[in-house]
Coordinates of C-alpha atoms and ligand atoms in Angstrom, one line a residue:
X1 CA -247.1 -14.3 -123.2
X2 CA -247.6 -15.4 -126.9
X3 CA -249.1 -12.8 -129.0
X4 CA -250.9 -13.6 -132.1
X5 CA -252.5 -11.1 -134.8
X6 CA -255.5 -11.4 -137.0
X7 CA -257.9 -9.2 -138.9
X8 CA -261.3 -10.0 -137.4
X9 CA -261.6 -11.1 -133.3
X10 CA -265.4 -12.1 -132.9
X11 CA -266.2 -12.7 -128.6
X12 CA -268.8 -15.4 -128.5
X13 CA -269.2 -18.5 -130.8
X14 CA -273.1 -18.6 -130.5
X15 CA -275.7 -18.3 -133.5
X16 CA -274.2 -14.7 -134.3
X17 CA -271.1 -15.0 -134.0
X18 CA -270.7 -18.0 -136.3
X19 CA -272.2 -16.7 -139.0
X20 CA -270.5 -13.5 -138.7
X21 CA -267.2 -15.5 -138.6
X22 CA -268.0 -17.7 -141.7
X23 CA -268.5 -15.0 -143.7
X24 CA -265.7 -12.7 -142.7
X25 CA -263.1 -16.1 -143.7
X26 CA -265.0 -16.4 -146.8
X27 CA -263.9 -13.2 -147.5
X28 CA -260.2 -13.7 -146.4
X29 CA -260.0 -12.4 -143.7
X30 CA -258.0 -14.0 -140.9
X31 CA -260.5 -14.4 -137.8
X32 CA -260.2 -15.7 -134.5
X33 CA -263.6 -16.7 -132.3
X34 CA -262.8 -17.3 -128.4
X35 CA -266.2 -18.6 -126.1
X36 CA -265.8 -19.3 -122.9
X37 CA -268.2 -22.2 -123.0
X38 CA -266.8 -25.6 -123.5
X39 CA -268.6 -25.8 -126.9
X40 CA -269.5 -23.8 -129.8
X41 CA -273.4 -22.9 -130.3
X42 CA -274.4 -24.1 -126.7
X43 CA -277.9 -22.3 -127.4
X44 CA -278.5 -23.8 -130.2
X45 CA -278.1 -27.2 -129.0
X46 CA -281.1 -26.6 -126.4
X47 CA -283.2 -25.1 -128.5
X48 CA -286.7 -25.9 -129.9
X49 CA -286.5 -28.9 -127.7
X50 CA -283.1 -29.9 -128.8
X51 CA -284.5 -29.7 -132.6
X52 CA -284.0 -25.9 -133.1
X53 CA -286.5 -23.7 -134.4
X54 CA -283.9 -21.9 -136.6
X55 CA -286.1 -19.3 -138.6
X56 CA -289.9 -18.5 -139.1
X57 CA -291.2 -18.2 -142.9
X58 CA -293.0 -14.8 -141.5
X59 CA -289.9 -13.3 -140.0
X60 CA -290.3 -9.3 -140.2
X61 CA -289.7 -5.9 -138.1
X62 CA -292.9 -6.4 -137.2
X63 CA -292.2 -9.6 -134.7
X64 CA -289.4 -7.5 -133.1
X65 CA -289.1 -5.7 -130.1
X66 CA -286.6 -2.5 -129.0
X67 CA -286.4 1.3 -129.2
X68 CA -286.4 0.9 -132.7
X69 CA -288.4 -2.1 -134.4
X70 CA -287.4 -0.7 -137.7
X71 CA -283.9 -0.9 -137.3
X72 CA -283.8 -4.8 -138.6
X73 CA -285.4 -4.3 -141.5
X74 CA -282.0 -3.8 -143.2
X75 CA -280.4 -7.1 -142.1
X76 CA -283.4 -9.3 -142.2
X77 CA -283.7 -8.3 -145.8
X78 CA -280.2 -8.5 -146.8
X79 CA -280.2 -12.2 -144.9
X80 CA -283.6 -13.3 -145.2
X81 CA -285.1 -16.3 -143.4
X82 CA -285.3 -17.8 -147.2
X83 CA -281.2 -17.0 -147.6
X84 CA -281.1 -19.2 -144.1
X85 CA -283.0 -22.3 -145.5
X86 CA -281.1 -21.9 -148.8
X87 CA -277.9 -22.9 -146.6
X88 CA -279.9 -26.0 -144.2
X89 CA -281.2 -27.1 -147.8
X90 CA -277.3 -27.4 -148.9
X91 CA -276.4 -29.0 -145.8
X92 CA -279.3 -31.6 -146.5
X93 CA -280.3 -31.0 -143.4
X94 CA -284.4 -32.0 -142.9
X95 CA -286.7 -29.7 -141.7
X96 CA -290.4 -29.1 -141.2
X97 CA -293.2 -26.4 -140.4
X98 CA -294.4 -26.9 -136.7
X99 CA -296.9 -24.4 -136.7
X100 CA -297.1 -20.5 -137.1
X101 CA -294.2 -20.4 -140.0
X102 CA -291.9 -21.8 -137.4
X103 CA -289.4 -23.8 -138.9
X104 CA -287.4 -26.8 -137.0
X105 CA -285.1 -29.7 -137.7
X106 CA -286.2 -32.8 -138.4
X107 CA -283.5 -34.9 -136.4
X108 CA -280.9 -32.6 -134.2
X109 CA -280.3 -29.1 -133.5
X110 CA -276.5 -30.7 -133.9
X111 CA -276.7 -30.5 -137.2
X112 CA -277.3 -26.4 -137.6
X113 CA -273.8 -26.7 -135.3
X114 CA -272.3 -29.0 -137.5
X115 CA -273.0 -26.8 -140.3
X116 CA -271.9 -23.6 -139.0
X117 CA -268.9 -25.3 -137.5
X118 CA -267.9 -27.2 -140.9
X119 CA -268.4 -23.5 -142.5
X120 CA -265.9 -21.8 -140.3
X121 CA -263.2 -24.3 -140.6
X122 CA -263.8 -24.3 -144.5
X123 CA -263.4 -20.4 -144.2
X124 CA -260.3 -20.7 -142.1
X125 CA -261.5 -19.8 -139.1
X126 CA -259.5 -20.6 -135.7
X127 CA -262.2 -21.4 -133.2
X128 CA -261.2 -21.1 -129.2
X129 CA -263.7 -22.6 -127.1
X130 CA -262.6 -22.5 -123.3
X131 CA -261.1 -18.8 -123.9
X132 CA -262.9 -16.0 -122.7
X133 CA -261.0 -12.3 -123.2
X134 CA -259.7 -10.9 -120.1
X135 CA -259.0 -7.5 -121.4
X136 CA -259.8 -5.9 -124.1
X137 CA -259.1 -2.1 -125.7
X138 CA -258.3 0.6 -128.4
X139 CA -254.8 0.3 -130.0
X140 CA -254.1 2.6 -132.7
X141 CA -256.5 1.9 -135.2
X142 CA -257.4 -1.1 -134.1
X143 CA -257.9 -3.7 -131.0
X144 CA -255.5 -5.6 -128.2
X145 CA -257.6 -8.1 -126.0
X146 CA -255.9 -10.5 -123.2
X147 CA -257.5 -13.7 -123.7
X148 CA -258.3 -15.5 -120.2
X149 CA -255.2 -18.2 -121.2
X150 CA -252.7 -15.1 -121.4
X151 CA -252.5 -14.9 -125.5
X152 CA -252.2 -11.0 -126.4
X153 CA -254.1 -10.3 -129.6
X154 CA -254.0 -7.6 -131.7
X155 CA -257.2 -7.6 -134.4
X156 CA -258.2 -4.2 -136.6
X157 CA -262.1 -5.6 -136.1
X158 CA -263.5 -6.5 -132.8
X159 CA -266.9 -8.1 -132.7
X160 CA -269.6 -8.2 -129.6
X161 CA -271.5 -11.4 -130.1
X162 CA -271.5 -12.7 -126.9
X163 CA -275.3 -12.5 -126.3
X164 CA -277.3 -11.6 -123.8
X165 CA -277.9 -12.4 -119.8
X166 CA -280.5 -15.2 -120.3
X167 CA -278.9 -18.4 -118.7
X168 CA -276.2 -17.4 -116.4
X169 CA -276.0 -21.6 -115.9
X170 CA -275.2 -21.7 -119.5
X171 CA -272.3 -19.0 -119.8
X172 CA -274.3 -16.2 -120.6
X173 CA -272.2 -12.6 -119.2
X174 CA -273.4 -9.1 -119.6
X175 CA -270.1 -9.0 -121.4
X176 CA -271.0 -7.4 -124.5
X177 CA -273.0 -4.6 -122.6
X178 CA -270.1 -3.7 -120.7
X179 CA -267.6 -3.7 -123.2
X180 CA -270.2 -1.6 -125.0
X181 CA -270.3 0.8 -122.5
X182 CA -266.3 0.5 -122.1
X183 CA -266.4 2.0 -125.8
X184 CA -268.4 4.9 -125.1
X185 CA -272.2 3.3 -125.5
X186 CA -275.6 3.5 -124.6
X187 CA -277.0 0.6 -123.3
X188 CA -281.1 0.2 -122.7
X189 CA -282.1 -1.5 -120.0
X190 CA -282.2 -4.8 -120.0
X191 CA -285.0 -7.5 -118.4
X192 CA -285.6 -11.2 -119.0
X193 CA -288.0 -12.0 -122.0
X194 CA -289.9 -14.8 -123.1
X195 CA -290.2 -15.6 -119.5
X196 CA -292.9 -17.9 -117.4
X197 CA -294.9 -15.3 -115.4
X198 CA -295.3 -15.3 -111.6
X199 CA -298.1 -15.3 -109.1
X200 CA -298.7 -13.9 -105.5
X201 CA -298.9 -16.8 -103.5
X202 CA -302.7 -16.5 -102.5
X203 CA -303.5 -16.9 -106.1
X204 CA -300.3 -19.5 -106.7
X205 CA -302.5 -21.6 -104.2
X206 CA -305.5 -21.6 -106.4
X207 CA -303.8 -21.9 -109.3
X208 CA -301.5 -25.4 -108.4
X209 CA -304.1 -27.6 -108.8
X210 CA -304.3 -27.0 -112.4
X211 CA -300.5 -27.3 -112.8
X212 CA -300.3 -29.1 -115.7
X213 CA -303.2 -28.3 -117.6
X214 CA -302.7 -26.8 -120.8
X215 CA -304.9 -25.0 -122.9
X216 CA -305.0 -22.8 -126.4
X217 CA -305.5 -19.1 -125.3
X218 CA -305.6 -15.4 -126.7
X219 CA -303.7 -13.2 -123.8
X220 CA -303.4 -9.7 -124.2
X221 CA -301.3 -6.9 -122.0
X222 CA -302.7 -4.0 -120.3
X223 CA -300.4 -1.3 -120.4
X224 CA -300.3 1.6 -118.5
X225 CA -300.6 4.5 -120.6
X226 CA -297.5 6.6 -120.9
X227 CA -298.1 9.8 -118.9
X228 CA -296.5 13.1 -120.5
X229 CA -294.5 15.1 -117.7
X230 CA -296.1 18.4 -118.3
X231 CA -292.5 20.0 -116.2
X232 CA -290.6 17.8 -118.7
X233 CA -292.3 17.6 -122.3
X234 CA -288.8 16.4 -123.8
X235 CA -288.4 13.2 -121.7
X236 CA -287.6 10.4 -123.0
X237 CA -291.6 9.0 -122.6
X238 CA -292.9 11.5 -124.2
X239 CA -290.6 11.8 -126.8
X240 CA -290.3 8.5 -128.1
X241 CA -293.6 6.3 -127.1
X242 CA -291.2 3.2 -127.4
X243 CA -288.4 4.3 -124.9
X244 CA -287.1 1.2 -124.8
X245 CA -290.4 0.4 -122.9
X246 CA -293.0 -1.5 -125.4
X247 CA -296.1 0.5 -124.8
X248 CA -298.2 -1.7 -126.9
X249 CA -301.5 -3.0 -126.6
X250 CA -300.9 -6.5 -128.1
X251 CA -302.5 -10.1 -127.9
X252 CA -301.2 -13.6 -128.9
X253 CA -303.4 -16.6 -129.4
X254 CA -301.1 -19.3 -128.7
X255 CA -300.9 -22.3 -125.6
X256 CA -300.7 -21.8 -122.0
X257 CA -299.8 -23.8 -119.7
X258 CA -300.2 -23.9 -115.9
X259 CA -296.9 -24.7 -113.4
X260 CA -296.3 -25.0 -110.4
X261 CA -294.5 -21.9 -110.0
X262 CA -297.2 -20.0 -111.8
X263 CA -298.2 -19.5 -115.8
X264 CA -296.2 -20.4 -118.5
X265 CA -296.3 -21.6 -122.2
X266 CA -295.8 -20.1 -125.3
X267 CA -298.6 -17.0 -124.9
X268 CA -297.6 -16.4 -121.9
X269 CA -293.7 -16.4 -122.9
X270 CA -294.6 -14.3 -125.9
X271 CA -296.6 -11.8 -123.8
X272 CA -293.7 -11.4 -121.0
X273 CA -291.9 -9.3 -123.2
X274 CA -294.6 -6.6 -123.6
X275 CA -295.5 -7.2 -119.5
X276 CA -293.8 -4.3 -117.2
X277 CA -294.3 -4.5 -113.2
X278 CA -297.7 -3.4 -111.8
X279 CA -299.6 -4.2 -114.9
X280 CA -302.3 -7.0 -115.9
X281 CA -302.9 -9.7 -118.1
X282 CA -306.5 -10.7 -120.0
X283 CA -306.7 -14.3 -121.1
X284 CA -309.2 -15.4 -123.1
X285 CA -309.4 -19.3 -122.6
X286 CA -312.1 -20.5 -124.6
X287 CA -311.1 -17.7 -127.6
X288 CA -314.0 -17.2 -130.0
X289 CA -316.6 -19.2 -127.9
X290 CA -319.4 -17.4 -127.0
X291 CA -319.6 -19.3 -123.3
X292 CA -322.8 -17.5 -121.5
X293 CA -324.9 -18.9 -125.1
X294 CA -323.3 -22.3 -124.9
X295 CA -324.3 -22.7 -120.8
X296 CA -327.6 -21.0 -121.5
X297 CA -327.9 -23.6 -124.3
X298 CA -326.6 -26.8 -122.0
X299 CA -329.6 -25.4 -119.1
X300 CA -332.1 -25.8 -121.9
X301 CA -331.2 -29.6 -122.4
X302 CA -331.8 -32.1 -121.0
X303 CA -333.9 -29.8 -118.1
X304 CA -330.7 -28.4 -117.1
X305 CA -329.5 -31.9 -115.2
X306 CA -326.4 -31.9 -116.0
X307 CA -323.7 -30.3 -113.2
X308 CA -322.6 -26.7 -114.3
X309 CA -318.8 -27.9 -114.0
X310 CA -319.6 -30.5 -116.4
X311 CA -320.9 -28.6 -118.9
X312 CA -318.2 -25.9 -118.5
X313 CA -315.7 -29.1 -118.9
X314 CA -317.1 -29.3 -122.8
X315 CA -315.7 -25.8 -123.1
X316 CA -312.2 -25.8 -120.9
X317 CA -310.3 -28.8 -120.1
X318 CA -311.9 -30.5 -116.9
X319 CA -309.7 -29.5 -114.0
X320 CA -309.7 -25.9 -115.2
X321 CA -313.4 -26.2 -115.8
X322 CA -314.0 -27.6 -112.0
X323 CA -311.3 -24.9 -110.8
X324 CA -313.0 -21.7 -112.1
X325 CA -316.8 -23.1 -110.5
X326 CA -314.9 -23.4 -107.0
X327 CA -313.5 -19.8 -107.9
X328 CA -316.8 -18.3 -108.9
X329 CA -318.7 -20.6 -106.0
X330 CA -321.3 -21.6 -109.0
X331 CA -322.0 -24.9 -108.6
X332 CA -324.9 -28.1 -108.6
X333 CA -327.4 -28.5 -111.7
X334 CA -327.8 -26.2 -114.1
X335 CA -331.5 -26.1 -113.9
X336 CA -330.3 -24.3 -110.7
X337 CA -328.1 -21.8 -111.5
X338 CA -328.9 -18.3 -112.7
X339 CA -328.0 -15.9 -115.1
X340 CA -325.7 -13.8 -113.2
X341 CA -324.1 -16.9 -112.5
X342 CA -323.1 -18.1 -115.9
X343 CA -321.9 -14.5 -116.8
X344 CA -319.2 -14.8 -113.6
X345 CA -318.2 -18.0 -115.2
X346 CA -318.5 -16.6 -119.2
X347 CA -315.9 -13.7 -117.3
X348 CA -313.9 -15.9 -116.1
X349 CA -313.1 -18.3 -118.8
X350 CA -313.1 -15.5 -121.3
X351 CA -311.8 -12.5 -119.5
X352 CA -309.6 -13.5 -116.9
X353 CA -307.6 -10.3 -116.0
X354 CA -304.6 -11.1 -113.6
X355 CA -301.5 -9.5 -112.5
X356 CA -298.1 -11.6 -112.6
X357 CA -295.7 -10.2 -109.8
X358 CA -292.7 -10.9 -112.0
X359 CA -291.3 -13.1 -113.7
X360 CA -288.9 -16.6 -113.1
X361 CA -286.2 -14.1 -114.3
X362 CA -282.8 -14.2 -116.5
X363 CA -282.5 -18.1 -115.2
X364 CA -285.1 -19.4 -117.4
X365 CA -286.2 -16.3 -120.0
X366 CA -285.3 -17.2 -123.8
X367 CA -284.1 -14.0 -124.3
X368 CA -283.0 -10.4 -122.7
X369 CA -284.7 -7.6 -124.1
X370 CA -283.0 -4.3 -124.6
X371 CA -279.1 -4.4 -125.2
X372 CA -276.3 -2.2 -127.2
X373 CA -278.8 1.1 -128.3
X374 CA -279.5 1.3 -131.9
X375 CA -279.0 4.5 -132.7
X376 CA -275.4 4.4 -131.9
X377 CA -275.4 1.0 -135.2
X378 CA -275.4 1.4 -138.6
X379 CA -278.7 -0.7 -139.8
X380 CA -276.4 -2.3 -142.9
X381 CA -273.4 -3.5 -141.4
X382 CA -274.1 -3.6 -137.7
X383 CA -270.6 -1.5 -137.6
X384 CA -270.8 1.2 -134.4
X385 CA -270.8 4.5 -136.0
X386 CA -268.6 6.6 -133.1
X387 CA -265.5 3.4 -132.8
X388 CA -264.3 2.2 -136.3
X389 CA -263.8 -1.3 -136.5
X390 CA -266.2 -2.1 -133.8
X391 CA -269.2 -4.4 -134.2
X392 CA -272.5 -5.6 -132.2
X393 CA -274.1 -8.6 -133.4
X394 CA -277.1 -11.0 -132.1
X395 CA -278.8 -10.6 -128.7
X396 CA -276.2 -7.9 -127.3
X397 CA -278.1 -5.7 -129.4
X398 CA -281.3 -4.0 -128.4
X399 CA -283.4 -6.1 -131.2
X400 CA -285.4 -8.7 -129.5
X401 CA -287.3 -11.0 -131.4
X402 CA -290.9 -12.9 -130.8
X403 CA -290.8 -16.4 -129.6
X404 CA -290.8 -18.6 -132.6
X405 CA -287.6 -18.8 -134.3
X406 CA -287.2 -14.6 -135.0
X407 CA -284.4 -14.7 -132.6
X408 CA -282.1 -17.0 -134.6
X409 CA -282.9 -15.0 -137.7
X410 CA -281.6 -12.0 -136.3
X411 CA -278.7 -13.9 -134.9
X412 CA -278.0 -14.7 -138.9
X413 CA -279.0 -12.1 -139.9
X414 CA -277.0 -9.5 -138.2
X415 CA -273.9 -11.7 -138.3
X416 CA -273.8 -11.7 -141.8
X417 CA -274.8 -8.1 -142.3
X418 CA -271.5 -7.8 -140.2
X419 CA -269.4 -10.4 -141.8
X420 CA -269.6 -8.4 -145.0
X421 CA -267.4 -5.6 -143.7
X422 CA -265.4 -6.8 -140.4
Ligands
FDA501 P1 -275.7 -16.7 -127.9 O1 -276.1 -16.6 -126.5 O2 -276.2 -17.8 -128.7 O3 -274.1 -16.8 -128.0 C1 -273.2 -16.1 -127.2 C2 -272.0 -16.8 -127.0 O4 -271.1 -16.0 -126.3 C3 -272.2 -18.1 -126.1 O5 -271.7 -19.2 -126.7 C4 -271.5 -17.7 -124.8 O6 -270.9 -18.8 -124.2 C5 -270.5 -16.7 -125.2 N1 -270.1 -15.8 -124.2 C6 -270.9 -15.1 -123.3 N2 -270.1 -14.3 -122.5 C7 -268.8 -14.5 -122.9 C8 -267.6 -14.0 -122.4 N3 -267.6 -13.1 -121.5 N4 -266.5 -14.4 -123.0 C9 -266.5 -15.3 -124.0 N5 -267.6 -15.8 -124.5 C10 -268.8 -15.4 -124.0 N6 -284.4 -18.6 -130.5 C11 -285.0 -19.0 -131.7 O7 -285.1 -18.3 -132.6 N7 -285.5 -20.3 -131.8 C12 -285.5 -21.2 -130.7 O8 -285.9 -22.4 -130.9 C13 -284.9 -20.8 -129.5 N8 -284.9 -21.6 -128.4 C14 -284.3 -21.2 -127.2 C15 -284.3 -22.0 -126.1 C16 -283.6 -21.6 -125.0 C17 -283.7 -22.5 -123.8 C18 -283.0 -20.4 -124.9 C19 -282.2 -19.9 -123.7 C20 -283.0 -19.5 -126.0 C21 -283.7 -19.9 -127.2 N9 -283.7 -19.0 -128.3 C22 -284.4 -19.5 -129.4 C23 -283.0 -17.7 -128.3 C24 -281.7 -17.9 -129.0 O9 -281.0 -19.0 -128.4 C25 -280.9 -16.6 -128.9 O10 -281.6 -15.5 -129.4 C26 -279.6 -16.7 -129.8 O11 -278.8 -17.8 -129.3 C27 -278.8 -15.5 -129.7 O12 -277.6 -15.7 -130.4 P2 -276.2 -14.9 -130.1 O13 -275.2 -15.5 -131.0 O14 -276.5 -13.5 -130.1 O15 -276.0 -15.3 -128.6

């Protein structure tokens, strides 16, 4: 067995655990990353369409989700979205605004790779792709991990940045949760996030013909409000409103999108993480549009000739415009259909309240929500406070970000708040 020794052993070469890595060699300190994957940044390769949407101009607690929100505020502002661009800018790597403050390549998400890869080596960082760590535990002061090739190492820092569950397909392990919990932490639950929702199939049915269609929405959640246990008034939902469980009423005004397996697009991905079980959705589909005035208008012209689905069609796209008639059972001339009528239909554009049954799960969500507890991190250095020497970086953490390139800014974020000290 060959045995090798370094100061800093980072698990998990993704967005976090590069940037922790080029900063820790910057500093001189001897590191070693192992990933499993066959390739470093695998994540950010597929990202943004393969162009990465590597930071958003708004980034701020606000856009985050977990137990405590607040607890990024440290990192983001110590690594701010503007310190990120500063370092794509002197890579000359082109970029542009999308939409939203949402920031993406111009060419290739290769290039972030390239750049965090030419960092590391520049910092003197040995980089194991293929290599995940077999064992790993407390020795004296610091760590001994069993990579999976049989190398022992010895390191005095030991850094969780192997992500989250999202992706199995890609490499993604609960690895860093249960390592987390192998130290002595408390991990939240964890569920798939900036997901594509799911139908029962009676409504599935009505809804495939519109797979496809996509159209600019406001959706909102409708959460169930937390109920005090009167036997209990210390329990965890009473005591903290958050509990891990975002109990905010919230809306995004953003694209959906219909599927075949049910409703997807960015709204709907951004409202997944706020969604729990048993709940509803609104969707407002024609946001802003007051639709009962404009179909009241349309029966005025033209002595109400023209078909209520065609009218409805200058408001929604066509096929969802024809869909939600054949749903309501309002249909022929205008002329002919009363006012009752038009307010089923001004509902159902603009007040469509359904509930999902889940979700397509870890296989296709963004991101996991929930992760390595908070409270148990120190908000600077992402150092945990009970094992010296012990770090949680990225998505293992229980700091989830909106859809919209918040994610990777934690990932940077965190990874240099920890690369300053590991
Ligand atoms: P990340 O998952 O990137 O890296 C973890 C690494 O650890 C992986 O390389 C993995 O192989 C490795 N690993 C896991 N288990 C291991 C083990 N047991 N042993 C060794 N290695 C192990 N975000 C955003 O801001 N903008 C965007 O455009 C997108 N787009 C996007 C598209 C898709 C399809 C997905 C799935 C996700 C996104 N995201 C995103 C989210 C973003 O990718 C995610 O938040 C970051 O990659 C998290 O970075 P980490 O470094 O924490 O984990």
């Amino acid at each position: 067995m060959s045995k090798e020794t370094y100061d800093t052993l980072i698990v998990g070469a993704g967005a976090a655990g590069m940037m922790c890595a080029i900063e820790a060699g910057r500093r001189g300190r001897r590191v070693l990353v192992v990933d499993h994957a066959r390739a470093p940044g695998e994540k950010i390769r597929i990202s943004g369409g393969g162009r990465c949407n590597f930071t958003n101009l708004g980034t701020g607690p606000a856009n985050f989700l977990g137990e405590n929100p607040r607890f990024a505020t440290s990192a983001l502002k110590r690594f701010s979205q503007q310190d990120f661009i500063k370092r794509v800018d002197q890579a000359g790597i082109a970029w542009h605004e999308k939409t939203l403050g949402q920031l993406f390549c111009d060419d290739s998400a290769k290039l972030i790779i390239r750049m965090l890869t030419d960092a590391m080596r520049e910092a003197g960082v040995v980089l194991r792709t293929g290599t995940g760590v077999a064992s790993v535990d407390r020795a004296g002061t610091g760590f001994a991990a069993v990579l999976s090739d049989g190398t022992a190492v010895t390191a005095s820092s030991l850094v969780l940045a192997s992500g989250g569950r999202s992706i199995p397909k890609m490499g993604a392990t609960g690895w860093a949760y249960d390592t987390a919990r192998q130290f002595g932490l408390r991990v939240t639950e964890t569920r798939p996030a900036l997901v594509p929702l799911t139908f029962e199939t009676g409504l599935l049915e009505t809804l495939l013909p519109l797979a496809g269609v996509a159209v600019d929405v406001v959706v909102r959640n409708n959460p169930e409000p937390i109920t005090t246990s009167a036997s209990d008034p210390a329990s965890p939902a009473s005591s903290s409103p958050q509990g891990g469980r975002p109990n905010k009423e919230i809306g995004f005004a953003e694209a959906m999108l219909f599927t075949h397996r049910g409703l997807s697009g960015p709204a709907i991905l951004q409202i997944s993480s706020y969604w729990r079980e048993g709940e509803a959705i609104t969707v407002s589909m024609a946001p802003g549009v007051d639709v009962l005035a404009r179909l009241k208008a349309a029966r005025e012209a033209n002595g109400g000739k023209a078909a209520v689905h065609t009218a409805l069609g200058h408001i929604v796209p066509r096929r969802l415009a024809e869909s939600l008639c054949e749903r309501e059972q309002v249909s022929g001339k205008l002329a002919e259909v009363g006012g009752k009528a038009l307010m089923r239909l001004d509902a159902a554009v603009n007040a469509w309240t359904v509930k999902p049954v889940g979700s397509e799960g870890y296989r296709t969500a963004e991101v996991t929500l929930g992760g390595v507890a908070t409270d148990q991190l120190d908000q600077q250095t992402m150092a945990v406070k009970t094992v010296p020497g012990l770090y949680v970086i990225g998505e293992a953490v229980d700091v989830t970000g909106w859809l919209g390139g918040y994610n990777f800014q934690w990932a940077w974020s965190s990874g240099w708040a920890a690369g300053q000290v590991c």
